[in-house]
GROMACS .gro file of C-alpha atoms in nm:
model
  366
    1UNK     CA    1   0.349   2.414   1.841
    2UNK     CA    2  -0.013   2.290   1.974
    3UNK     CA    3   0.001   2.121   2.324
    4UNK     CA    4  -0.181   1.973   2.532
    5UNK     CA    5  -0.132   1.950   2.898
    6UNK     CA    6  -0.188   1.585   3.092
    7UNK     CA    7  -0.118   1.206   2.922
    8UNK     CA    8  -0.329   1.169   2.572
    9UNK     CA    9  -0.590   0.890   2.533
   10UNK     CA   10  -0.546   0.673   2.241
   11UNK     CA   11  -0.820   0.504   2.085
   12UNK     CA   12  -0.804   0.203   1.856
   13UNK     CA   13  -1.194   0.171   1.652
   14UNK     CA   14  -1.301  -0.127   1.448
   15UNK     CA   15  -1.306  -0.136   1.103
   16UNK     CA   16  -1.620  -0.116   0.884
   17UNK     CA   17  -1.525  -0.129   0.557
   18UNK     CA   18  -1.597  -0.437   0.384
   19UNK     CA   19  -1.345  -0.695   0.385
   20UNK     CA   20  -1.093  -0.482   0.622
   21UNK     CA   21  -0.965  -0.765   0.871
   22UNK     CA   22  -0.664  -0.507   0.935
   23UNK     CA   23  -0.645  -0.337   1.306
   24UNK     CA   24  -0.450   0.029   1.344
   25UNK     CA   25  -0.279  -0.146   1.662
   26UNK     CA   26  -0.158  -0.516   1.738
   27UNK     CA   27  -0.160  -0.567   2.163
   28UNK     CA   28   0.219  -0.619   2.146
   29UNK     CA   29   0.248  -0.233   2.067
   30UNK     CA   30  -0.015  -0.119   2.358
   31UNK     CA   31   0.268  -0.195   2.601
   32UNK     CA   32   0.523   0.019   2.434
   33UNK     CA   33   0.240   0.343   2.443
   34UNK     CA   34   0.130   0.290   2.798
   35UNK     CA   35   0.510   0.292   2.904
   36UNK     CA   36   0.541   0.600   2.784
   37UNK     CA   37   0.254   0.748   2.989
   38UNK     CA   38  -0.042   0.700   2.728
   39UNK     CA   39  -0.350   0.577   2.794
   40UNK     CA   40  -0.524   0.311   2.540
   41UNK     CA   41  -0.892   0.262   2.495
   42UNK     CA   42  -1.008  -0.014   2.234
   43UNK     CA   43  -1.341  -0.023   2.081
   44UNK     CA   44  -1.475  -0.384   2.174
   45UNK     CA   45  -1.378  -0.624   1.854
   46UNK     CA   46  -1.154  -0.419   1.674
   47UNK     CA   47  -0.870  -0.719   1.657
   48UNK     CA   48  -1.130  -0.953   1.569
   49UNK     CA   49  -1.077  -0.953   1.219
   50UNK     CA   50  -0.695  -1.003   1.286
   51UNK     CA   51  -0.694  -1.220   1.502
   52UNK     CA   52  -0.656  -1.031   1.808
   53UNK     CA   53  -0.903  -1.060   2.129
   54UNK     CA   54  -1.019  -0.813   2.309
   55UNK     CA   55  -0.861  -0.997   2.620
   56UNK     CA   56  -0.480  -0.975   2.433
   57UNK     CA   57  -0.559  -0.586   2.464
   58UNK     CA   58  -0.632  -0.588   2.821
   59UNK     CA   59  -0.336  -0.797   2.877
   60UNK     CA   60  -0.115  -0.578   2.746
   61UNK     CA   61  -0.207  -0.288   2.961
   62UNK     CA   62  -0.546  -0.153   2.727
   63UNK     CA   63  -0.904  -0.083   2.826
   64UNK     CA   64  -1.227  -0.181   2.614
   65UNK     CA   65  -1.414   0.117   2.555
   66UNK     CA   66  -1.541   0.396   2.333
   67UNK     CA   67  -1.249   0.439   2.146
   68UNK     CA   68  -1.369   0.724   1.960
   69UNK     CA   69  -1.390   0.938   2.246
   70UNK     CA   70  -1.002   0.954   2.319
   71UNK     CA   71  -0.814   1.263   2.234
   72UNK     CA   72  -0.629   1.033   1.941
   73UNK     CA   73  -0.816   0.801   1.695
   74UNK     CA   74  -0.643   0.524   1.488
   75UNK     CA   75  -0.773   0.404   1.179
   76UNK     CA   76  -0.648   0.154   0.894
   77UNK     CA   77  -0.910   0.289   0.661
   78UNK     CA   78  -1.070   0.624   0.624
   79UNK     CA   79  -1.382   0.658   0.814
   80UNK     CA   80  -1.723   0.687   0.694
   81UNK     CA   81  -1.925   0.984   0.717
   82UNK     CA   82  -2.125   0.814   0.986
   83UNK     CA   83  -1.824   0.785   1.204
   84UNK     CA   84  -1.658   1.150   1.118
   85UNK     CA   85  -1.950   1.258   1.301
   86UNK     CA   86  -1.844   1.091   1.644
   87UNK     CA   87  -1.490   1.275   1.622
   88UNK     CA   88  -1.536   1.556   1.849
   89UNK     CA   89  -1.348   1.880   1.776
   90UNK     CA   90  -1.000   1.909   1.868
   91UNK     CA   91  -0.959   1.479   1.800
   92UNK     CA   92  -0.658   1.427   1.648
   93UNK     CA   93  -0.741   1.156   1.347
   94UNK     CA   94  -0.450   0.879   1.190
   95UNK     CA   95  -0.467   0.666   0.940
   96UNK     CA   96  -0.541   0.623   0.560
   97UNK     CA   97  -0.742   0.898   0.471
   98UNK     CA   98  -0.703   0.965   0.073
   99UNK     CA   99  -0.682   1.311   0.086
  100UNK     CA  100  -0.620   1.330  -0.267
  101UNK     CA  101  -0.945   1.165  -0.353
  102UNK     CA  102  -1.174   1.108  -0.046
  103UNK     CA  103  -1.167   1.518  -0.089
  104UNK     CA  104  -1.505   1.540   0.055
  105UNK     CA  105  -1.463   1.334   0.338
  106UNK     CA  106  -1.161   1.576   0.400
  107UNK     CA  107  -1.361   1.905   0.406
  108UNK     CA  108  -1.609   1.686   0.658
  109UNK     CA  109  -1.306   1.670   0.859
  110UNK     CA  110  -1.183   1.983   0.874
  111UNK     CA  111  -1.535   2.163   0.895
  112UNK     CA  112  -1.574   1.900   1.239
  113UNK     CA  113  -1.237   2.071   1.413
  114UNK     CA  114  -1.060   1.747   1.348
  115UNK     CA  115  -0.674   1.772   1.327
  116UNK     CA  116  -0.590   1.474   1.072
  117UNK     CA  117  -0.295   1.300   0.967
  118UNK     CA  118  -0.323   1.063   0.671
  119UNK     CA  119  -0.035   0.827   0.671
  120UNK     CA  120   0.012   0.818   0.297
  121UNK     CA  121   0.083   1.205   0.278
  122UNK     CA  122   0.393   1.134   0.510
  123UNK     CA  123   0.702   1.283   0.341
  124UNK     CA  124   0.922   1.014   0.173
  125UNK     CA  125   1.262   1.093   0.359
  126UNK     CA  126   1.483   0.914   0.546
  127UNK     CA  127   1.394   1.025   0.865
  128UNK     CA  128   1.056   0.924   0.768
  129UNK     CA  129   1.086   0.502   0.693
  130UNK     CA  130   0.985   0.365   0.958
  131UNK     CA  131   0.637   0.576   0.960
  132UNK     CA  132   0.584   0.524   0.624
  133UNK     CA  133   0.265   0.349   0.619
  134UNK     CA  134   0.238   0.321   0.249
  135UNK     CA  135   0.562   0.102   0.179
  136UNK     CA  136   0.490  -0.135   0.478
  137UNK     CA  137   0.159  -0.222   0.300
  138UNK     CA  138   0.284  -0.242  -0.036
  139UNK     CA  139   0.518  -0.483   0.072
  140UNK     CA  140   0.232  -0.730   0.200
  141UNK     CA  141   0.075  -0.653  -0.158
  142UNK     CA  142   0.371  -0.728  -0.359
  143UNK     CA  143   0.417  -1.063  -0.188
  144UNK     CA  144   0.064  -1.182  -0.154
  145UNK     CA  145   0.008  -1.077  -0.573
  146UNK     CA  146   0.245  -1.324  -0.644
  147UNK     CA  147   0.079  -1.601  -0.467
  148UNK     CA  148  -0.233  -1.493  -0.606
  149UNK     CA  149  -0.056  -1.541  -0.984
  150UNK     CA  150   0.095  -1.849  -0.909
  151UNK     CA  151  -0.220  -2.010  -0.805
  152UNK     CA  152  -0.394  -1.877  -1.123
  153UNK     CA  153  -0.103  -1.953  -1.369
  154UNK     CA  154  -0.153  -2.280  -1.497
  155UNK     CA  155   0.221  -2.373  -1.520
  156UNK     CA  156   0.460  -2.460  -1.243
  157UNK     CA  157   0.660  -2.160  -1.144
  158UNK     CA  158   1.035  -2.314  -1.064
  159UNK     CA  159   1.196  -2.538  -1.352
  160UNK     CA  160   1.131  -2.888  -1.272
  161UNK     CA  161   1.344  -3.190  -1.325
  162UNK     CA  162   1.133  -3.535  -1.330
  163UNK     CA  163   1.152  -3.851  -1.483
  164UNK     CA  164   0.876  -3.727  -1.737
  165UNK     CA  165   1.113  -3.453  -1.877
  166UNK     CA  166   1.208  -3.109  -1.772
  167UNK     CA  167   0.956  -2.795  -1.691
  168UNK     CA  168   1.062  -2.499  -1.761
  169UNK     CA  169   1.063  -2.226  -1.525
  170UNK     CA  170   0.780  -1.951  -1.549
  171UNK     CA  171   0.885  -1.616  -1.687
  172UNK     CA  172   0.739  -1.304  -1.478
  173UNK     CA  173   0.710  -0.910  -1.571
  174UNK     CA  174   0.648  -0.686  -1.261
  175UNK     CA  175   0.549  -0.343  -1.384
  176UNK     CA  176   0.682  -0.088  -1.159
  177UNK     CA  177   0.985  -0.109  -0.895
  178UNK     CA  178   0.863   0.046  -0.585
  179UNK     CA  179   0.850  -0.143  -0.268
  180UNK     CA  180   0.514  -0.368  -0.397
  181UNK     CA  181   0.714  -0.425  -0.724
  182UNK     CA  182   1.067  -0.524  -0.560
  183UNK     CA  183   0.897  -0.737  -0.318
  184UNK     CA  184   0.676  -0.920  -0.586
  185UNK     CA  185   1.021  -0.955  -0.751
  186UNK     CA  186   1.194  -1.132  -0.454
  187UNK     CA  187   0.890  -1.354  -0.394
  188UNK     CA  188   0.860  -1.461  -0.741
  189UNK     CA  189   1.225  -1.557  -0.750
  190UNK     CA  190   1.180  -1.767  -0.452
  191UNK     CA  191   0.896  -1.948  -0.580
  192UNK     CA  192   1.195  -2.009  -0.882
  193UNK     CA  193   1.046  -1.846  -1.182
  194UNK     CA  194   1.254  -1.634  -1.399
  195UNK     CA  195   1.194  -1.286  -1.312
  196UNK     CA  196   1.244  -0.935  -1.524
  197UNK     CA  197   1.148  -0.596  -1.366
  198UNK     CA  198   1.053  -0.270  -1.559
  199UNK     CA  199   1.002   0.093  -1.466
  200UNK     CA  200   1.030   0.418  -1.614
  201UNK     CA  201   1.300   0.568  -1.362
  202UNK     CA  202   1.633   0.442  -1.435
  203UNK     CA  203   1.790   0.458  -1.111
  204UNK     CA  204   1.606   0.174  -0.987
  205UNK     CA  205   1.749  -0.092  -1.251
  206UNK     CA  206   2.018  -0.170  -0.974
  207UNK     CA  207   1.725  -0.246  -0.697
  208UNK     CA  208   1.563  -0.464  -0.918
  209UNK     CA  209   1.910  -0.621  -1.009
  210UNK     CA  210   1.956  -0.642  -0.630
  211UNK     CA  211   1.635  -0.894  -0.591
  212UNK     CA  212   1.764  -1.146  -0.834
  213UNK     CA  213   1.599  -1.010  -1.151
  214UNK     CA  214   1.699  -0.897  -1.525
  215UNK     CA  215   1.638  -0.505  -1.595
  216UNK     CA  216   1.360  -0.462  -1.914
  217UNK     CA  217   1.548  -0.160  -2.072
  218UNK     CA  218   1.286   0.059  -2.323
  219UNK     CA  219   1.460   0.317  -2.322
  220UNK     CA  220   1.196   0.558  -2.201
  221UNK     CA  221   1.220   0.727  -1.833
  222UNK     CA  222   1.015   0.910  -1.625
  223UNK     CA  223   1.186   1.056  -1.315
  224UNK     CA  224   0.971   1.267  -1.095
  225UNK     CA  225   0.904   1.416  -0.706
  226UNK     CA  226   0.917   1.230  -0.399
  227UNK     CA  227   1.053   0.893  -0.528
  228UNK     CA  228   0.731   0.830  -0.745
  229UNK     CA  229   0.739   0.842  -1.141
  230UNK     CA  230   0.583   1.149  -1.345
  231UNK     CA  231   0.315   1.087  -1.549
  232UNK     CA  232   0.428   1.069  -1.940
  233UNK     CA  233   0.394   1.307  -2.231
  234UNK     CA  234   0.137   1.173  -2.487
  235UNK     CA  235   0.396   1.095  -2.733
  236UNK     CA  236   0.581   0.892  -2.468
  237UNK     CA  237   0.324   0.695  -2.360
  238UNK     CA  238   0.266   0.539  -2.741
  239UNK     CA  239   0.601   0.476  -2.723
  240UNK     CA  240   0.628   0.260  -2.429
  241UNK     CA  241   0.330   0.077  -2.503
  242UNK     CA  242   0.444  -0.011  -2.832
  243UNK     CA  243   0.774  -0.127  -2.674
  244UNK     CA  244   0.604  -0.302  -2.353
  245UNK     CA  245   0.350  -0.467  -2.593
  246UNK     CA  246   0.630  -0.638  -2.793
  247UNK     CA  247   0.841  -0.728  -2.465
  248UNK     CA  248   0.496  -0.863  -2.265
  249UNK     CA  249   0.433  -1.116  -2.522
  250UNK     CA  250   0.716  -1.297  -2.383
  251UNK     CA  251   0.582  -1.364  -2.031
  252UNK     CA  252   0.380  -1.594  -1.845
  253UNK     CA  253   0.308  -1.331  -1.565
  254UNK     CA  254   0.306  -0.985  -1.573
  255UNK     CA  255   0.238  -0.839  -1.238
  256UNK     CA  256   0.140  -0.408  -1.234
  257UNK     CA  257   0.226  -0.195  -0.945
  258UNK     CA  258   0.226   0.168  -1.143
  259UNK     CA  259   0.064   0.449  -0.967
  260UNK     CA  260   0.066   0.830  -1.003
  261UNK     CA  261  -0.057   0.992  -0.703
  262UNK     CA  262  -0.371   1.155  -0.722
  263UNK     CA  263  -0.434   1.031  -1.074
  264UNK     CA  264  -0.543   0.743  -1.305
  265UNK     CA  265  -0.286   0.512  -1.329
  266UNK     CA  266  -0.152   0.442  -1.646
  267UNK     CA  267  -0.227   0.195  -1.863
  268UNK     CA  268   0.082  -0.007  -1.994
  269UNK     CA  269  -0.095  -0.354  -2.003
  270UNK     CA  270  -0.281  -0.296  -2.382
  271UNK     CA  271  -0.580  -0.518  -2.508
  272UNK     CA  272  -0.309  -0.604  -2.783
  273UNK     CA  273  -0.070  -0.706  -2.528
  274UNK     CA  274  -0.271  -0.919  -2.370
  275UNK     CA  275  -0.367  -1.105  -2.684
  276UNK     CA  276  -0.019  -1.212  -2.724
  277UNK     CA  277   0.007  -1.341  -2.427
  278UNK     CA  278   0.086  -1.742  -2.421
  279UNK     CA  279  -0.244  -1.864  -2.354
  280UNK     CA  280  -0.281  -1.957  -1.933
  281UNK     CA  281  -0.132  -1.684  -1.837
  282UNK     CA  282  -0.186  -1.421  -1.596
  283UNK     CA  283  -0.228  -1.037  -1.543
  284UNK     CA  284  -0.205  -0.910  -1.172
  285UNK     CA  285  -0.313  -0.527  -1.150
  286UNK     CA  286  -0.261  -0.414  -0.818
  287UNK     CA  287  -0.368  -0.037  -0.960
  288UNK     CA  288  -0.749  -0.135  -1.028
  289UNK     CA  289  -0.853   0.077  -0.764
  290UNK     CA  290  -0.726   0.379  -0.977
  291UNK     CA  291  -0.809   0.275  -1.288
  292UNK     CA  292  -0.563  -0.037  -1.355
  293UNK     CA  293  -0.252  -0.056  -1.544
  294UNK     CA  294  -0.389  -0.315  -1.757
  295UNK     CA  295  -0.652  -0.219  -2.054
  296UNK     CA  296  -0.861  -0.542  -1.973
  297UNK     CA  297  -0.871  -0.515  -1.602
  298UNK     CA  298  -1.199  -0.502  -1.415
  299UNK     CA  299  -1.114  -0.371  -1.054
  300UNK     CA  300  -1.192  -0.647  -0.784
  301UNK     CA  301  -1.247  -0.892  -1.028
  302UNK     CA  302  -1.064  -1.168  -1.215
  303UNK     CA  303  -1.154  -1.216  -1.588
  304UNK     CA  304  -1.041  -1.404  -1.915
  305UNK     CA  305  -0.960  -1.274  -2.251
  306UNK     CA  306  -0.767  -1.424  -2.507
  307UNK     CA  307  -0.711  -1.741  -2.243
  308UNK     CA  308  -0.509  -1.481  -2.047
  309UNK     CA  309  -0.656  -1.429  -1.645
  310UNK     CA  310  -0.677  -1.049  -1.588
  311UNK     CA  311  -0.708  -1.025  -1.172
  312UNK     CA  312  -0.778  -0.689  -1.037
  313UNK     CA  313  -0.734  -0.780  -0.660
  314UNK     CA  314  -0.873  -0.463  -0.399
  315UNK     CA  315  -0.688  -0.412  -0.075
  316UNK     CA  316  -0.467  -0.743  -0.092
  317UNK     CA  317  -0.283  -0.610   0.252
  318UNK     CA  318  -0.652  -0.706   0.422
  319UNK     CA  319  -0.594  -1.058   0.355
  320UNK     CA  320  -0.290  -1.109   0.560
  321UNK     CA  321  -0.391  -0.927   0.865
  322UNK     CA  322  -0.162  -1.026   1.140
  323UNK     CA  323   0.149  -0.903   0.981
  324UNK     CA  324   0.004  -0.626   0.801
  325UNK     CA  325  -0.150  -0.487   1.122
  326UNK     CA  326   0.203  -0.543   1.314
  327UNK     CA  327   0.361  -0.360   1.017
  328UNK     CA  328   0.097  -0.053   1.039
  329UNK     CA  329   0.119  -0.043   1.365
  330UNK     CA  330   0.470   0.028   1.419
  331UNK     CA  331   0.428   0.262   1.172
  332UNK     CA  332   0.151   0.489   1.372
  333UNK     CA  333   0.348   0.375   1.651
  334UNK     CA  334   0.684   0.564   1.514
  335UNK     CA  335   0.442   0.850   1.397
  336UNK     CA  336   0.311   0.884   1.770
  337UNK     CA  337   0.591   0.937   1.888
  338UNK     CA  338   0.672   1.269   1.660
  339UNK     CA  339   0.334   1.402   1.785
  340UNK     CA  340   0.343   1.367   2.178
  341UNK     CA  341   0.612   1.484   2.428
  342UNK     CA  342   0.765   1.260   2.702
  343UNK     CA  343   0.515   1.309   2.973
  344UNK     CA  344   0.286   1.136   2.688
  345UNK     CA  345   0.091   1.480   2.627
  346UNK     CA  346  -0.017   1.594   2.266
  347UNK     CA  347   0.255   1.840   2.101
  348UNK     CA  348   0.226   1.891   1.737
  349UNK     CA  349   0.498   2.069   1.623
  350UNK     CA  350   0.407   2.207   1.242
  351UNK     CA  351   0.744   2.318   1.190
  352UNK     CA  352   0.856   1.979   1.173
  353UNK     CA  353   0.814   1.848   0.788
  354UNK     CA  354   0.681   1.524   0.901
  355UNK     CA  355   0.422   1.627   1.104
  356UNK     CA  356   0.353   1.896   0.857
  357UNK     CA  357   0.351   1.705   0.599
  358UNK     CA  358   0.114   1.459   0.702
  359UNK     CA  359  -0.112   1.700   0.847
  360UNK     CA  360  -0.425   1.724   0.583
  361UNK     CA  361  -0.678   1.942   0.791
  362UNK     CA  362  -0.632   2.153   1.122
  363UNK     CA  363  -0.353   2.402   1.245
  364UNK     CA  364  -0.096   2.240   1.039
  365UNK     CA  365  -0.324   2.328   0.704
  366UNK     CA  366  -0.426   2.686   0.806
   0.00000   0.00000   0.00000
């Protein structure tokens, strides 16, 4: 156990990675800290982006300030190596940090006496939901990927009745039935298309059932840790793509959300695949960032082959700020409260799997 005597400072910095309009805290959730004895410091403009003015901080009980001066610093992305230089040792850093790939940025960390907690190492229990930064995101990108199809499809999604005839309802493939999959379900179905869902653990065939959709059975499964799928045997992997390549051919959509921590994701979206697509339709890879499910894709772009649009959207969560932020926030929110005690003084207690868990560099790591 590591504490700290006297009411911790948090601070709340401004974003500088390009196109990051997320904040780590909405003003709504200042109230709720400084009730509990904390003290909140924002850096000047760091709701901007969102939406949120520096006076909405100050009305809810916050000061404008140096934010990376307080004892905790929230983040939405990981910082540069400009700004790991103004933590001071002993700050205790939250937010994404990659640890599995930023690696270097990690050591910078660690050598700099910073205590970190990266929100997407947070243990994937039940105790655990309402910190867990990673689902609460996903959900924003599942939704807003299906708007993004729908306005690049060039077919109606719902069936149509008119007096010129009847439209047909759009048929859409989502790749992958974690929380950005089953959401992108959902939406889809509300928009009225005719939705399928695929993924290579079998136990979630009733979630996706539970959104509205039809189960793609291939018959191959990949169970593995921590509610995410293990990565598949060579001989498995020419097997589903042989069998997704015949099934994808039969979709106006397909929409990718397959990920394998720490590694490329894999590719289930084939060149061939794509080809047999009807012509106008549309490829959402929400993995382009590690690689892309799709053969085709180009990460943070949007391309055509075959007449098919391949979009390789970056960071999709950014572009609906207000709700994203509210979601993160009660996420760090719930998280803060696992890390300070109730006279609102720093107590990290590494026997806790949580905390331990999410702890990349400091005590907890030692």
């Amino acid at each position: 156990m590591v504490t700290d005597s006297g009411p911790v400072t948090v601070g709340v910095v401004k974003e500088s990675l390009p196109g990051e309009r997320r904040v780590a805290l909405v003003p709504k959730a200042v109230g709720r800290l400084v009730a509990r004895g904390l003290k909140v410091v924002v850096e000047s403009g760091a709701g901007d982006a969102a939406l949120f003015t520096d006076s909405d901080y100050e009305a809810n009980g916050a000061g404008i300030g140096d934010a990376w001066a307080a004892g905790v610093v929230l983040k939405v992305a990981p910082p540069t190596a400009v700004e790991a230089t103004r933590l001071a040792p002993g700050t205790v850093l939250i937010g994404f940090l990659a640890p599995l790939s930023n690696v270097e940025r990690i050591k910078e960390l660690a050598e700099g006496g910073v205590t970190a907690f990266a929100v997407e190492s947070i243990p994937r229990i039940t105790r655990a939901q309402a910190m867990d930064a990673l689902s609460s995101q996903s959900s924003v990108a599942g939704y807003r990927a299906v708007l993004l199809a729908a306005e690049r499809l060039t077919r109606f999604f719902p069936m149509l009745t008119t007096a010129a005839g009847t439209v047909a309802p759009a048929k859409v493939l989502v790749l992958g039935a974690g929380v950005a999959g089953l959401q992108a379900l959902a939406t889809a179905r509300r928009l009225g298309a005719q939705t399928t869902g695929y993924d290579v653990r079998p136990e979630v065939a009733d979630q996706v059932r539970s959104v509205g959709a039809q189960w793609l059975d291939l018959g191959i499964e990949a169970v593995g840790d921590g509610g995410y799928a293990r990565e598949l045997t060579a001989e498995e992997r020419a097997e589903q793509q042989r069998r997704l390549t015949e099934a994808i051919t039969r979709f106006d959509v397909v929409i990718t959300t397959a990920l394998v921590p720490g590694r490329r994701a894999p590719v289930l979206v084939t060149a061939e695949a794509v080809e047999g697509m009807p012509s106008g339709g549309v490829v959402v890879d929400l993995a382009g960032e590690s690689g892309g499910n799709c053969e085709l894709t180009e990460a943070g772009q949007d391309v055509v082959r075959h007449g098919v649009t391949i979009s390789s959207p970056l960071n999709l969560p950014a572009g609906m700020p207000a709700h994203a932020s509210e979601l993160y926030s009660r996420n760090l929110t719930e998280l803060l409260g696992l890390l300070v005690n109730d006279e609102g003084a720093l107590a990290l207690d590494f026997s806790d799997e949580v905390v331990a868990g999410a702890c990349v560099t400091g005590e907890g790591r030692d």
